[in-house]
PDB file of C-alpha atoms in Angstrom:
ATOM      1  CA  UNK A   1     -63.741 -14.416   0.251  1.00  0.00           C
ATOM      2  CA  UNK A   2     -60.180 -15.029  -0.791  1.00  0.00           C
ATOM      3  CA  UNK A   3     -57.840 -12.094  -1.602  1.00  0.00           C
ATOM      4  CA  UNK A   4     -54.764 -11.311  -2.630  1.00  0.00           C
ATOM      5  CA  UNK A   5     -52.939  -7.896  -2.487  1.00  0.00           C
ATOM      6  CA  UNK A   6     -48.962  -7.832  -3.902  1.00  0.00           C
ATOM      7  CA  UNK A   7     -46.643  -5.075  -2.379  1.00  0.00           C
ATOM      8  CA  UNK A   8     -42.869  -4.568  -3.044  1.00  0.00           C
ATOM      9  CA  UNK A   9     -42.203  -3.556  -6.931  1.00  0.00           C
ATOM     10  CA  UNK A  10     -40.308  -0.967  -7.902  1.00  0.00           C
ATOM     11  CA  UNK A  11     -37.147   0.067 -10.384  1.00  0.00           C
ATOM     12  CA  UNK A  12     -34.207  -1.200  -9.643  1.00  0.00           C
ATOM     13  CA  UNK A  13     -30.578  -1.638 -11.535  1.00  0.00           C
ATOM     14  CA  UNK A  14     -29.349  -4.764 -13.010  1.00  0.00           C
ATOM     15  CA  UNK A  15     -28.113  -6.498 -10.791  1.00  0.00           C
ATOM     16  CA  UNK A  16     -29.655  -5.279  -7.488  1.00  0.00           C
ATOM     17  CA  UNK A  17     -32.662  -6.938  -5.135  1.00  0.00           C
ATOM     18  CA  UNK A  18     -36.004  -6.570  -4.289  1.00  0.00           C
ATOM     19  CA  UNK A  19     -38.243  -8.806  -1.840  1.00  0.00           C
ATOM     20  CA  UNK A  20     -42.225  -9.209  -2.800  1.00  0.00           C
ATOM     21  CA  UNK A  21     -44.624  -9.535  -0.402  1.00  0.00           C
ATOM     22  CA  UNK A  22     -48.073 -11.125  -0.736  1.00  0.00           C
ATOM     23  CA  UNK A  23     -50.895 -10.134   2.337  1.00  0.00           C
ATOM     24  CA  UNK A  24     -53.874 -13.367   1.723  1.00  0.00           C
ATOM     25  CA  UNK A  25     -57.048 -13.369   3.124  1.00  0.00           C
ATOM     26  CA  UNK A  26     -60.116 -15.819   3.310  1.00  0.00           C
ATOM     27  CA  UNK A  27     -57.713 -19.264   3.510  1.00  0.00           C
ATOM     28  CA  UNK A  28     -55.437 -20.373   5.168  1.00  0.00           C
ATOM     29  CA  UNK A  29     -51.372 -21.891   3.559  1.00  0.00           C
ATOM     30  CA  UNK A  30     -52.412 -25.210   4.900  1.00  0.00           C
ATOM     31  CA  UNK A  31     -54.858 -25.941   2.620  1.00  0.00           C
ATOM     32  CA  UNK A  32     -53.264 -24.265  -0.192  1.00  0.00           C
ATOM     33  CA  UNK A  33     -50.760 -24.137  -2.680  1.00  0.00           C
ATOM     34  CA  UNK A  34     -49.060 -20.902  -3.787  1.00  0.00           C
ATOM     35  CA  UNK A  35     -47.214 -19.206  -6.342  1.00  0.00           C
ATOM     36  CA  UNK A  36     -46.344 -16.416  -8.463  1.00  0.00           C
ATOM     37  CA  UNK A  37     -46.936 -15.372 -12.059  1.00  0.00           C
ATOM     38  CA  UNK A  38     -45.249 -12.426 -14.221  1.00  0.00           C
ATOM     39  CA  UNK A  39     -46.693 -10.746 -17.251  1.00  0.00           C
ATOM     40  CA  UNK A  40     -44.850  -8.428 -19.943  1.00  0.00           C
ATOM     41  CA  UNK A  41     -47.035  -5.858 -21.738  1.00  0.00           C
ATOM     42  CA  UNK A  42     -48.340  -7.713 -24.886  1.00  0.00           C
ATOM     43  CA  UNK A  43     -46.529 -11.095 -23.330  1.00  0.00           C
ATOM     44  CA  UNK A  44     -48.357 -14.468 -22.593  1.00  0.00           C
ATOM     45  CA  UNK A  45     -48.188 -15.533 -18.400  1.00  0.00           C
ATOM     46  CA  UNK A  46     -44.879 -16.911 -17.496  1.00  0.00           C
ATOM     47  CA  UNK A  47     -44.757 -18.990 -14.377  1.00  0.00           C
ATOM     48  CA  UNK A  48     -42.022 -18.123 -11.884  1.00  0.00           C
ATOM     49  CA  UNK A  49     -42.656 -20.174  -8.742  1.00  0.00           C
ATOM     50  CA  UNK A  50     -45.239 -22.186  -6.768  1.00  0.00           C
ATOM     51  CA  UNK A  51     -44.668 -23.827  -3.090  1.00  0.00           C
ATOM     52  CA  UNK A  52     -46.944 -26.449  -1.368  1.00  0.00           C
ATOM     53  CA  UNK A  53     -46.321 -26.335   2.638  1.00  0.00           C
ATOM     54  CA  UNK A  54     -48.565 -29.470   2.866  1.00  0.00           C
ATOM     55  CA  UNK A  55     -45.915 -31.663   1.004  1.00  0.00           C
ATOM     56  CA  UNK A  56     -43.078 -29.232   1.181  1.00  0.00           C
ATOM     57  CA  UNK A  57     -43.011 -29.337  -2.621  1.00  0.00           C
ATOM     58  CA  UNK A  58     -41.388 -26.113  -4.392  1.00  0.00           C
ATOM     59  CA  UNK A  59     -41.188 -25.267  -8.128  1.00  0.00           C
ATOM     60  CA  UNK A  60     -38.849 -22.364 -10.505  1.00  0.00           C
ATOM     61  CA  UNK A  61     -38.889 -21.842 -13.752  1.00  0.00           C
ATOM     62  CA  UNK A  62     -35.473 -22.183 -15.237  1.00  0.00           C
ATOM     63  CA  UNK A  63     -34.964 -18.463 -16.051  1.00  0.00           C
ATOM     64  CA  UNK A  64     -35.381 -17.637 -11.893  1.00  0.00           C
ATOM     65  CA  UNK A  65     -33.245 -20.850 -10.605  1.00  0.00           C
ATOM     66  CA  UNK A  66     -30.216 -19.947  -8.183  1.00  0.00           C
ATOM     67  CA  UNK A  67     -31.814 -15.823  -7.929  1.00  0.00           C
ATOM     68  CA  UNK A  68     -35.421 -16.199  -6.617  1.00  0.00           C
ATOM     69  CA  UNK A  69     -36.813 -17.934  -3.661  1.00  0.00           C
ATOM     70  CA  UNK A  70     -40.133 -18.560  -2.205  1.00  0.00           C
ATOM     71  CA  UNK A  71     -41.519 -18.327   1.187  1.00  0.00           C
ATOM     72  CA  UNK A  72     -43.926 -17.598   3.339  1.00  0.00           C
ATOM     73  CA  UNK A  73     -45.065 -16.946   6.756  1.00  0.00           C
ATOM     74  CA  UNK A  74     -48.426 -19.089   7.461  1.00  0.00           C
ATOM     75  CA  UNK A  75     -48.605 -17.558  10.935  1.00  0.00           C
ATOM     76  CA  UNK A  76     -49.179 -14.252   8.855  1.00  0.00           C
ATOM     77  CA  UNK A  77     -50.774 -15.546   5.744  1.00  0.00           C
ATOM     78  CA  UNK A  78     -48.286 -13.725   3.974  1.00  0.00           C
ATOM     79  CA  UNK A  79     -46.301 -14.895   1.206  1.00  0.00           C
ATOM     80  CA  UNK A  80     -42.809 -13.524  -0.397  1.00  0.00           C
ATOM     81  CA  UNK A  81     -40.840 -13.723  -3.560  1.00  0.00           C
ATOM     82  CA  UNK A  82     -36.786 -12.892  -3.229  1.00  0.00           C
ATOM     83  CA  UNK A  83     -35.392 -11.265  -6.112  1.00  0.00           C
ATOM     84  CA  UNK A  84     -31.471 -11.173  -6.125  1.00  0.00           C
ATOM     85  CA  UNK A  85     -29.487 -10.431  -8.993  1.00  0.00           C
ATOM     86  CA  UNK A  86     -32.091  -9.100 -11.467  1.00  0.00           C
ATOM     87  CA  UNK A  87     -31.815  -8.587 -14.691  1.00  0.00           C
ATOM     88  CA  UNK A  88     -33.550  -6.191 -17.155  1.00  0.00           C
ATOM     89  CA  UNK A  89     -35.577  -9.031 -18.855  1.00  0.00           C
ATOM     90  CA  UNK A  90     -36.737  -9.927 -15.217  1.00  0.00           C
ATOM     91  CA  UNK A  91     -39.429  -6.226 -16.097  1.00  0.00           C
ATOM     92  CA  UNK A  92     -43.199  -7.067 -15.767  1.00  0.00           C
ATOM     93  CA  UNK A  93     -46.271  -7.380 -13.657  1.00  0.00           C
ATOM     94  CA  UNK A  94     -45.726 -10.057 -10.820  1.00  0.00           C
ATOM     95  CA  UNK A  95     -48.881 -11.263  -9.347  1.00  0.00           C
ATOM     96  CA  UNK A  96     -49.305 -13.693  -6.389  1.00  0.00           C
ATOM     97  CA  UNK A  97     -52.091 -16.761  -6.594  1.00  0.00           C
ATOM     98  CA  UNK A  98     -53.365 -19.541  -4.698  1.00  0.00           C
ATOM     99  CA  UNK A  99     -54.823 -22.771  -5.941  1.00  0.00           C
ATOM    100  CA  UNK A 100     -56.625 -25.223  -3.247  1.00  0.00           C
ATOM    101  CA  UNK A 101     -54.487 -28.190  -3.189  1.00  0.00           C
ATOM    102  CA  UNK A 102     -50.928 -29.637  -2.936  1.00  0.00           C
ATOM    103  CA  UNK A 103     -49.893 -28.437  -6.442  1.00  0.00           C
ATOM    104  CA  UNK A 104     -46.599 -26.954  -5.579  1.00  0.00           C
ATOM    105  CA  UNK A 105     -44.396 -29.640  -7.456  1.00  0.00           C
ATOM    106  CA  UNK A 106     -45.970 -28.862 -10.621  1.00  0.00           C
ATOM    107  CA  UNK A 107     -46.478 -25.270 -12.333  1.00  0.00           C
ATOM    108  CA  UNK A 108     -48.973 -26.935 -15.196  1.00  0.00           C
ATOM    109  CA  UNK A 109     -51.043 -28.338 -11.946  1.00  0.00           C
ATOM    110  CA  UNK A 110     -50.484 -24.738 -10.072  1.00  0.00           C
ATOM    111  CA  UNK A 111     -52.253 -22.496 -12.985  1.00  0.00           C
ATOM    112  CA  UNK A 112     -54.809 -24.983 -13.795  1.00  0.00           C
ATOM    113  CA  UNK A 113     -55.641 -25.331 -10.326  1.00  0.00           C
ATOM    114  CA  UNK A 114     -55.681 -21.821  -9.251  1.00  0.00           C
ATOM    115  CA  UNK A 115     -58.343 -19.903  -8.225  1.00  0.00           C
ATOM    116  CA  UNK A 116     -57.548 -16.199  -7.283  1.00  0.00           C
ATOM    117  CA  UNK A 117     -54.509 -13.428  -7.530  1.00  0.00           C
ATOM    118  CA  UNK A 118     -53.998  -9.973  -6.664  1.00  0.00           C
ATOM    119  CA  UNK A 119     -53.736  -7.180  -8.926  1.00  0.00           C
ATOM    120  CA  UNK A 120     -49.905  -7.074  -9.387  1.00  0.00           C
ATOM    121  CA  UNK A 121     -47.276  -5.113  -8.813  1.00  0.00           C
ATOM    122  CA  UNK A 122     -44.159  -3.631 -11.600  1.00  0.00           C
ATOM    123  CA  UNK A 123     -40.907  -4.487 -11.010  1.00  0.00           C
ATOM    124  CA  UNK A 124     -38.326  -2.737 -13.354  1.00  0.00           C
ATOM    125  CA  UNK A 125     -34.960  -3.633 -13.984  1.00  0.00           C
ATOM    126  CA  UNK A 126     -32.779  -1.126 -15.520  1.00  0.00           C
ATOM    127  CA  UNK A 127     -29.406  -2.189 -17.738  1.00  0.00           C
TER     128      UNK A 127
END
């Protein structure tokens, strides 16, 4: 069964970093692509990254470009989102997901195409 658990969140001040870590089970980073979603109370799903190590492809939305990057350890089947430089309107839920296939080049082919994410975890970024 696939599975994904997020660890990491916390508050932090404008400004500062935080590293997210995502422990998968059930599949292996070879076969699929992943990524990572954020959600404000009473806000739609924003797409923040996806990563394909089949094709090497990688993905940001604009509003993460130059602060957050995307990695992940296949060895461990762990995958991890660096914040640096956050900024208070960087505050929600950021869940982890996989989708089974090279998707990484696309968020629109990511969230269609994924199958399973963890619960989430808060990040909050004070002013």
């Amino acid at each position: 069964e696939v599975q994904l658990v997020e660890s990491g969140g916390g508050l932090v001040q404008a400004g500062g970093s935080l590293r997210l870590s995502c422990a998968a089970s059930g599949f292996t980073f070879d076969d699929y692509s992943i990524g990572w979603f954020r959600q404000a109370p009473g806000r739609a799903r924003e797409g923040v990254s996806c990563f394909s190590s089949s094709d090497g492809s990688t993905w940001y939305d604009d509003s993460v470009k130059g602060r957050f990057t995307i990695s992940s350890d296949n060895a461990k089947n762990t995958m991890y989102l660096q914040m640096n430089n956050l900024k208070p309107e960087d505050t929600a839920v950021y869940y982890c997901a996989a989708a089974p296939g090279p998707y990484g080049r696309s968020w629109t082919l990511f969230y269609y195409g994924m199958d399973r994410w963890g619960k989430g975890t808060l990040v909050t970024v004070s002013s």
